[in-house]
GROMACS .gro file of C-alpha atoms in nm:
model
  280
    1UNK     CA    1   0.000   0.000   0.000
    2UNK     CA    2   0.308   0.247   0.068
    3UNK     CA    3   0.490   0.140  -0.261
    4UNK     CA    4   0.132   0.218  -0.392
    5UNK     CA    5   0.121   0.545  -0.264
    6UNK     CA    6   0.430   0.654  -0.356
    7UNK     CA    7   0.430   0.530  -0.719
    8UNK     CA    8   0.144   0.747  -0.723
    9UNK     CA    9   0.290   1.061  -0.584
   10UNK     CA   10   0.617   0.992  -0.833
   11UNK     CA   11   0.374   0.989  -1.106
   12UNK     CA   12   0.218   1.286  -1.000
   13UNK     CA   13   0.519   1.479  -0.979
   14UNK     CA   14   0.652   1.382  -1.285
   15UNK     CA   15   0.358   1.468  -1.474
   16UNK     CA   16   0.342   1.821  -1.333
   17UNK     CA   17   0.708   1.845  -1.377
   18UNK     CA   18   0.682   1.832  -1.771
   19UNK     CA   19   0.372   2.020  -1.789
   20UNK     CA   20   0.565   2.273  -1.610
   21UNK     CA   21   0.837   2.291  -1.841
   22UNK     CA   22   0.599   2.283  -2.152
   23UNK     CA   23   0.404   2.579  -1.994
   24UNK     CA   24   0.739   2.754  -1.903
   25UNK     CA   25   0.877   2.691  -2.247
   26UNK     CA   26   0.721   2.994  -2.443
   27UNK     CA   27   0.836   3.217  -2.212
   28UNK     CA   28   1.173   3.098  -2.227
   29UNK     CA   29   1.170   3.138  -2.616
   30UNK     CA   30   1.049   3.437  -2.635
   31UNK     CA   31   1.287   3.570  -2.351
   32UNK     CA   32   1.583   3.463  -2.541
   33UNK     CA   33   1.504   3.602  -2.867
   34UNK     CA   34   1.404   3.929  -2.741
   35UNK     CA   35   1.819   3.907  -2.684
   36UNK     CA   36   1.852   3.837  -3.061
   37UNK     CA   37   1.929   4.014  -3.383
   38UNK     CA   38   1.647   4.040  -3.583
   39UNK     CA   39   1.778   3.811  -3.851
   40UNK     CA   40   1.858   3.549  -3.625
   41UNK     CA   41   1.510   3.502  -3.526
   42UNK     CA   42   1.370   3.444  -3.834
   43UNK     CA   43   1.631   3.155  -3.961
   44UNK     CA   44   1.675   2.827  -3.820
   45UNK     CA   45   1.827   2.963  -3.505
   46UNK     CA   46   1.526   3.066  -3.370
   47UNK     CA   47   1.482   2.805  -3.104
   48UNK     CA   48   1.848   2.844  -3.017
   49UNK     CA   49   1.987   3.055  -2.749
   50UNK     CA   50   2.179   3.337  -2.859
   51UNK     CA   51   2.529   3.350  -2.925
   52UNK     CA   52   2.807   3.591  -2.966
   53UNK     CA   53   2.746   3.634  -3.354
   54UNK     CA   54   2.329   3.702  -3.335
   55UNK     CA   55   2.324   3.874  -2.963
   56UNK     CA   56   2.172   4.190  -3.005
   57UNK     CA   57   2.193   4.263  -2.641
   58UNK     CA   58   1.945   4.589  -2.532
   59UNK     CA   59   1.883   4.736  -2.876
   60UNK     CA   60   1.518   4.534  -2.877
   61UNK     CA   61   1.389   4.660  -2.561
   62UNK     CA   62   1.540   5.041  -2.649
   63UNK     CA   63   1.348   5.032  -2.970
   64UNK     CA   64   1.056   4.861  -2.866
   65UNK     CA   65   1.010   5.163  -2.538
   66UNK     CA   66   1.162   5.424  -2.776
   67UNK     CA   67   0.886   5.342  -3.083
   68UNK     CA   68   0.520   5.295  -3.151
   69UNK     CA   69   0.464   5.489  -2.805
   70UNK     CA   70   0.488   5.199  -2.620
   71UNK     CA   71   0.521   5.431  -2.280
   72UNK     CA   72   0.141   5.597  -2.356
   73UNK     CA   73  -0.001   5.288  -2.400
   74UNK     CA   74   0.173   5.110  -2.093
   75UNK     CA   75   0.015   5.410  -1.892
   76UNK     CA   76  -0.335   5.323  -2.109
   77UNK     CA   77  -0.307   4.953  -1.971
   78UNK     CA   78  -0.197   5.058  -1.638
   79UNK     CA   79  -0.523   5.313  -1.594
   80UNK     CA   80  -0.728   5.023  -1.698
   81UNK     CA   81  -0.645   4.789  -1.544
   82UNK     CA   82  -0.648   4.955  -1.190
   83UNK     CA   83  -0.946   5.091  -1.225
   84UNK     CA   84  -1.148   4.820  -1.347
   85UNK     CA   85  -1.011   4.571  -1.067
   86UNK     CA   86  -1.043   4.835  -0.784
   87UNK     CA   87  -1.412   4.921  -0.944
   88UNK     CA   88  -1.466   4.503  -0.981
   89UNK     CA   89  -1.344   4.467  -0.582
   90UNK     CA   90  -1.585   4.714  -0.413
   91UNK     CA   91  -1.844   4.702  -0.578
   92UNK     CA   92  -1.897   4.276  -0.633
   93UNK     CA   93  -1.784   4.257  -0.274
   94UNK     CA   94  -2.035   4.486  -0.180
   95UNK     CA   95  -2.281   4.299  -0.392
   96UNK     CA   96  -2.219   3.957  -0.253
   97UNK     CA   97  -2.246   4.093   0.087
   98UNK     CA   98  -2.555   4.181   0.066
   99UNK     CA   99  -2.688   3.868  -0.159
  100UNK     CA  100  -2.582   3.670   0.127
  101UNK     CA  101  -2.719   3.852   0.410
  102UNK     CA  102  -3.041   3.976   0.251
  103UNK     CA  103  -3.231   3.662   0.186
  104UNK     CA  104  -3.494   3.818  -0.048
  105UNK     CA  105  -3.581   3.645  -0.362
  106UNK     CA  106  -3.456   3.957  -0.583
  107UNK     CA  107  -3.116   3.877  -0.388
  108UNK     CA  108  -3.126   3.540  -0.544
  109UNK     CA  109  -3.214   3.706  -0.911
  110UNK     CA  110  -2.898   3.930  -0.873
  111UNK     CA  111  -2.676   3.581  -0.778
  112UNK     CA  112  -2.798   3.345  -1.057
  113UNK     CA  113  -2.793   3.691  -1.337
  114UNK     CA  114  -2.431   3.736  -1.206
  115UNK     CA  115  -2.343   3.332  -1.250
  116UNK     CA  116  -2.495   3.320  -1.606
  117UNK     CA  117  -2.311   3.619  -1.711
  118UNK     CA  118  -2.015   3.418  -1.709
  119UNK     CA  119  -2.144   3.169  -1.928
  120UNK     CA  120  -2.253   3.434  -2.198
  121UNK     CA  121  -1.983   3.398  -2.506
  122UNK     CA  122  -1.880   3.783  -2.528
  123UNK     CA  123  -1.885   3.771  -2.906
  124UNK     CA  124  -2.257   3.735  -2.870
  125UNK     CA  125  -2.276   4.108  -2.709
  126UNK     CA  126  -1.955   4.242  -2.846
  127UNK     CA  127  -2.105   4.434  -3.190
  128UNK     CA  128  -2.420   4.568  -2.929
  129UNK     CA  129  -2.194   4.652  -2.686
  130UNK     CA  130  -1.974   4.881  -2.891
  131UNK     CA  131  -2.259   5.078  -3.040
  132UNK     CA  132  -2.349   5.134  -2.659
  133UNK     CA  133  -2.018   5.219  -2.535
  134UNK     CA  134  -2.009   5.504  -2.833
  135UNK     CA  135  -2.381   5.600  -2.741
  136UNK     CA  136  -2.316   5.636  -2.328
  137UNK     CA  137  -1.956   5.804  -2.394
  138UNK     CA  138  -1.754   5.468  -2.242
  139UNK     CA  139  -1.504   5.471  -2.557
  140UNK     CA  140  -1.233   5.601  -2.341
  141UNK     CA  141  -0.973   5.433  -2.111
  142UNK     CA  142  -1.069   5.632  -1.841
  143UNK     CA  143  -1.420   5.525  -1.815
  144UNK     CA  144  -1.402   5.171  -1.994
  145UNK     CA  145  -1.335   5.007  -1.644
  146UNK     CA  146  -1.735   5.039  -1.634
  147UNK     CA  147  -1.802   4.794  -1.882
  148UNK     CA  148  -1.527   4.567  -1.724
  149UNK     CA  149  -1.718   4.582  -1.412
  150UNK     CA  150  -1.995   4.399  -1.565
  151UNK     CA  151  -1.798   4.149  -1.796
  152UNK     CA  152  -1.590   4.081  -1.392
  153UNK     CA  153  -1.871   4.084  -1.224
  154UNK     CA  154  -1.964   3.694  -1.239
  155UNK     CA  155  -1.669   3.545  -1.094
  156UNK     CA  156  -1.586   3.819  -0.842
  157UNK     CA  157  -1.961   3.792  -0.717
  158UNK     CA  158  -1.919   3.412  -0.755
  159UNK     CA  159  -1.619   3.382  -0.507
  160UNK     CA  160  -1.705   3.673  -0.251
  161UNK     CA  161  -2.031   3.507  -0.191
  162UNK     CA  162  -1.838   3.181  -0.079
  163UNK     CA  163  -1.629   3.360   0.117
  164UNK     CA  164  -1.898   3.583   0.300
  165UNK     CA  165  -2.104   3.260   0.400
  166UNK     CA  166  -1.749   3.168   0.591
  167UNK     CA  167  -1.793   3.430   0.783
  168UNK     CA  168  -1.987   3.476   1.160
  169UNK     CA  169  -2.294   3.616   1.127
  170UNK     CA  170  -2.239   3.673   1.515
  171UNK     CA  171  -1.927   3.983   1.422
  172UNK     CA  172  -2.192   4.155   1.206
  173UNK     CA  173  -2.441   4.154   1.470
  174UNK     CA  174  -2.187   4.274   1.735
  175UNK     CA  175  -2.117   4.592   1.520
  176UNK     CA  176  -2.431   4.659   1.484
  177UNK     CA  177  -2.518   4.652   1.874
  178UNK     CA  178  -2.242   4.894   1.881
  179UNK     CA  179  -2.428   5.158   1.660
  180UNK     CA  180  -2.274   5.060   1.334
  181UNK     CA  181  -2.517   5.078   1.048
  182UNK     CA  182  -2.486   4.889   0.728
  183UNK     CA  183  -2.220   5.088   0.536
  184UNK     CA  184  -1.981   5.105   0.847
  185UNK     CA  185  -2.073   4.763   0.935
  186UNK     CA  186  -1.921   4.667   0.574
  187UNK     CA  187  -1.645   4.875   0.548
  188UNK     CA  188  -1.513   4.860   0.950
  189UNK     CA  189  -1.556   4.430   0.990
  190UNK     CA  190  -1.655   4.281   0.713
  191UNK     CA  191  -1.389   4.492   0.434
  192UNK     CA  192  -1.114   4.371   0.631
  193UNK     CA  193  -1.164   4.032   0.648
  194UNK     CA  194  -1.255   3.977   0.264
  195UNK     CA  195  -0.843   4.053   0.205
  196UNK     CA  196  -0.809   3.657   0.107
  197UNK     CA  197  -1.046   3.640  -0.182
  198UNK     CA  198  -0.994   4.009  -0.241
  199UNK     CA  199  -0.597   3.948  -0.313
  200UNK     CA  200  -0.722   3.613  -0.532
  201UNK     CA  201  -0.999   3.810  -0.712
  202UNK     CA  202  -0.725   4.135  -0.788
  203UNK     CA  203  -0.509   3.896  -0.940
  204UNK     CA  204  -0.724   3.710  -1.169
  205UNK     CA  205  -0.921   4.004  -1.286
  206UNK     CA  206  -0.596   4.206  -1.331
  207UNK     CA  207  -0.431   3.927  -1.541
  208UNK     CA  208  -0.724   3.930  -1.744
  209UNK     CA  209  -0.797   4.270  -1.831
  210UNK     CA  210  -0.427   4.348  -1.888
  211UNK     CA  211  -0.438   4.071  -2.159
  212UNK     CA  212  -0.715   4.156  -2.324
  213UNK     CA  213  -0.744   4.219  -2.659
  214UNK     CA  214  -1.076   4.225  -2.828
  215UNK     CA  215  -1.258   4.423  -2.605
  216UNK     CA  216  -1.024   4.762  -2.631
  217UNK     CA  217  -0.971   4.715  -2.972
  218UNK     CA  218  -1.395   4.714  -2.997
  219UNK     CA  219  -1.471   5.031  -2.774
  220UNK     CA  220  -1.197   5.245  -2.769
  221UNK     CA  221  -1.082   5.470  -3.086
  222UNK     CA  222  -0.763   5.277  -3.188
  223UNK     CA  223  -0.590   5.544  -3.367
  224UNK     CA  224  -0.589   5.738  -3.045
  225UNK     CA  225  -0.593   5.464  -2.729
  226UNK     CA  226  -0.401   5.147  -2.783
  227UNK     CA  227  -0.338   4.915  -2.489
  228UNK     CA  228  -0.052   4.685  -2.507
  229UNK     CA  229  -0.204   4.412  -2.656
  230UNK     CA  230  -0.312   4.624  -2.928
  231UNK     CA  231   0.020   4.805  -2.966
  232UNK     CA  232   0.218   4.453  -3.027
  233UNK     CA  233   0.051   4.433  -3.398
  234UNK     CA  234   0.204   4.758  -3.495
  235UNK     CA  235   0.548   4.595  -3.489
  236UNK     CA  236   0.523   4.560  -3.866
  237UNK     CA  237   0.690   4.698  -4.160
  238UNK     CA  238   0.562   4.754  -4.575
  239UNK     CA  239   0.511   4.468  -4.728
  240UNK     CA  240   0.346   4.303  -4.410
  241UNK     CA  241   0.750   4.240  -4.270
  242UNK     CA  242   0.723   4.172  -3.843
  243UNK     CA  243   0.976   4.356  -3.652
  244UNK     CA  244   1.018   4.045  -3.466
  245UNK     CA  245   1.293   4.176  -3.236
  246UNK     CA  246   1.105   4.470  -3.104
  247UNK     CA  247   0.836   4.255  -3.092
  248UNK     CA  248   0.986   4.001  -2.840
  249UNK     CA  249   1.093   4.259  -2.669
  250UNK     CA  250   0.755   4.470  -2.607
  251UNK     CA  251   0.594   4.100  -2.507
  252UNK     CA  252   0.825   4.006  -2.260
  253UNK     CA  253   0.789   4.392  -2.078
  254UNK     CA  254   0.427   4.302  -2.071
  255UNK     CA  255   0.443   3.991  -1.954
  256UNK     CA  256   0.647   4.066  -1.686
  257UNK     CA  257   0.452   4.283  -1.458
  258UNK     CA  258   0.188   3.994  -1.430
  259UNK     CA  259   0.438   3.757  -1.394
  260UNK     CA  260   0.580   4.006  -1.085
  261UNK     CA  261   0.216   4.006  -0.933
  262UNK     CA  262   0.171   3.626  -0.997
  263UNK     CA  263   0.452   3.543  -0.796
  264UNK     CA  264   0.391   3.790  -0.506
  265UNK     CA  265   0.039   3.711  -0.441
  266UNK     CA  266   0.032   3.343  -0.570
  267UNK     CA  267  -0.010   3.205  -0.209
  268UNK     CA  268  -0.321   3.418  -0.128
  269UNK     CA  269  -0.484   3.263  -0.477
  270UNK     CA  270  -0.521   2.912  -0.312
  271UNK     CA  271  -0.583   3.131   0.037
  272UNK     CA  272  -0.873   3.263  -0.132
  273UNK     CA  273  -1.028   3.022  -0.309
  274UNK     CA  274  -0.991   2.783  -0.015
  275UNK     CA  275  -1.165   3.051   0.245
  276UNK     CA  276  -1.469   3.050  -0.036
  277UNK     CA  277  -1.537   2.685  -0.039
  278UNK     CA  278  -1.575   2.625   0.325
  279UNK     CA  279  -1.947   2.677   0.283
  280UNK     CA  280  -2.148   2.617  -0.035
   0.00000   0.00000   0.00000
């Protein structure tokens, strides 16, 4: 039964070894040609590390921050994404609270709208929802974090609600035999104590709107917003030629502020979801 067992943990590990390296492996490639010239990427050297004769050394990153305004649109990203995941935090957290403490059966609409929102394919919204984002003035990145609030909304509702059925009923009630009423009640006991899911809902929200794509590209006026993702495409040339150096380059400085927050707040992901699931 012991040999059993740990045949099966060997396995295991083994397994999530490669699939480690496989999901690391992208990364690594695209880390090491961002270090290239750019006609070493596009030969048979491409999966090759580089050497003395194609290192380029820091002439990708300087022209990839030096061209296409790569600077404005990190600061575009940067807005959006902060103020779409603080705007997602309060206000779902908010919303679960009181879901889960108001047991009403329009609090029960708002929980199952906010669960089959996240089964909605966006592209079957997408072409309404830009006509309505030019109609209500939400084309810009400073007010765009709106409409993330209510793609984000599902999952951050989803989780806070686990987590808010984890907690006492009996500290609520305490505060409010104190003299708190329902806003202090929130933000002096209950705020505090959703930092768990909060930290595991930042990070997931943040990952995704900083890597979006399509829905920027749909709202906001391209030729005067571009996120990163949308600024990677204009590494091209005439004749449809990819700057592939630059390229590398810009990918790898947006990947690595995610990767940064990944790897600070990974513990509190598991912390989070865990703390949700202790009551269904």
């Amino acid at each position: 039964m012991v040999k059993a067992k740990k045949g099966f943990n060997l396995f295991w590990t083994v397994l999530l070894s490669v699939a480690s390296v496989l999901y690391v492996y992208p990364i690594l490639m695209i880390l090491l040609n961002s270090f290239k010239k750019e006609t070493s990427i596009s030969t048979s050297t491409a999966f090759l590390p580089p050497t003395a004769d194609t290192f380029a050394g820091a002439a990708n990153y300087v022209n990839a921050i030096s061209s296409k305004g790569f600077l404005q649109s990190f600061w575009y990203s940067t807005l959006i994404t902060v103020t779409s995941v603080a705007l997602i935090l309060l206000c779902c957290s908010m919303c679960a609270w009181y879901i889960t403490r108001v047991n009403s059966l329009m609090s029960k609409a708002m929980y199952y709208l906010c669960v089959f929102s996240m089964v909605v394919p966006f592209q079957m919204v997408m072409f309404t929802l830009s006509q309505t984002a030019d109609s209500l003035g939400l084309n810009k990145p400073s007010n765009i974090a709106i409409i993330y609030l209510g793609f984000g909304a599902g999952l951050a509702v989803f989780m806070f609600c686990g987590f808010v059925k984890s907690i006492p009923l009996e500290i609520e009630e305490a505060a409010m035999i104190d003299g708190c009423n329902p806003v202090q009640t929130y933000f002096r006991i209950v705020f505090p104590i959703f930092k768990p899911t909060m930290i595991s809902v930042a990070i997931l929200e943040a990952m995704w709107v900083w890597n979006d794509y399509l829905l920027p590209t749909l709202v906001l006026d391209i030729k005067k917003y571009r996120t990163i993702p949308m600024l990677i495409q204009y590494f091209r040339g005439s004749y449809g030629r990819v700057e592939m150096g630059p390229m590398m380059a810009c990918i790898m400085l947006t990947v690595l502020p995610i990767i940064i927050l990944y790897l600070a707040c990974q513990k509190y992901i598991i912390e989070g979801v865990v703390a949700g699931a202790v009551k269904g």
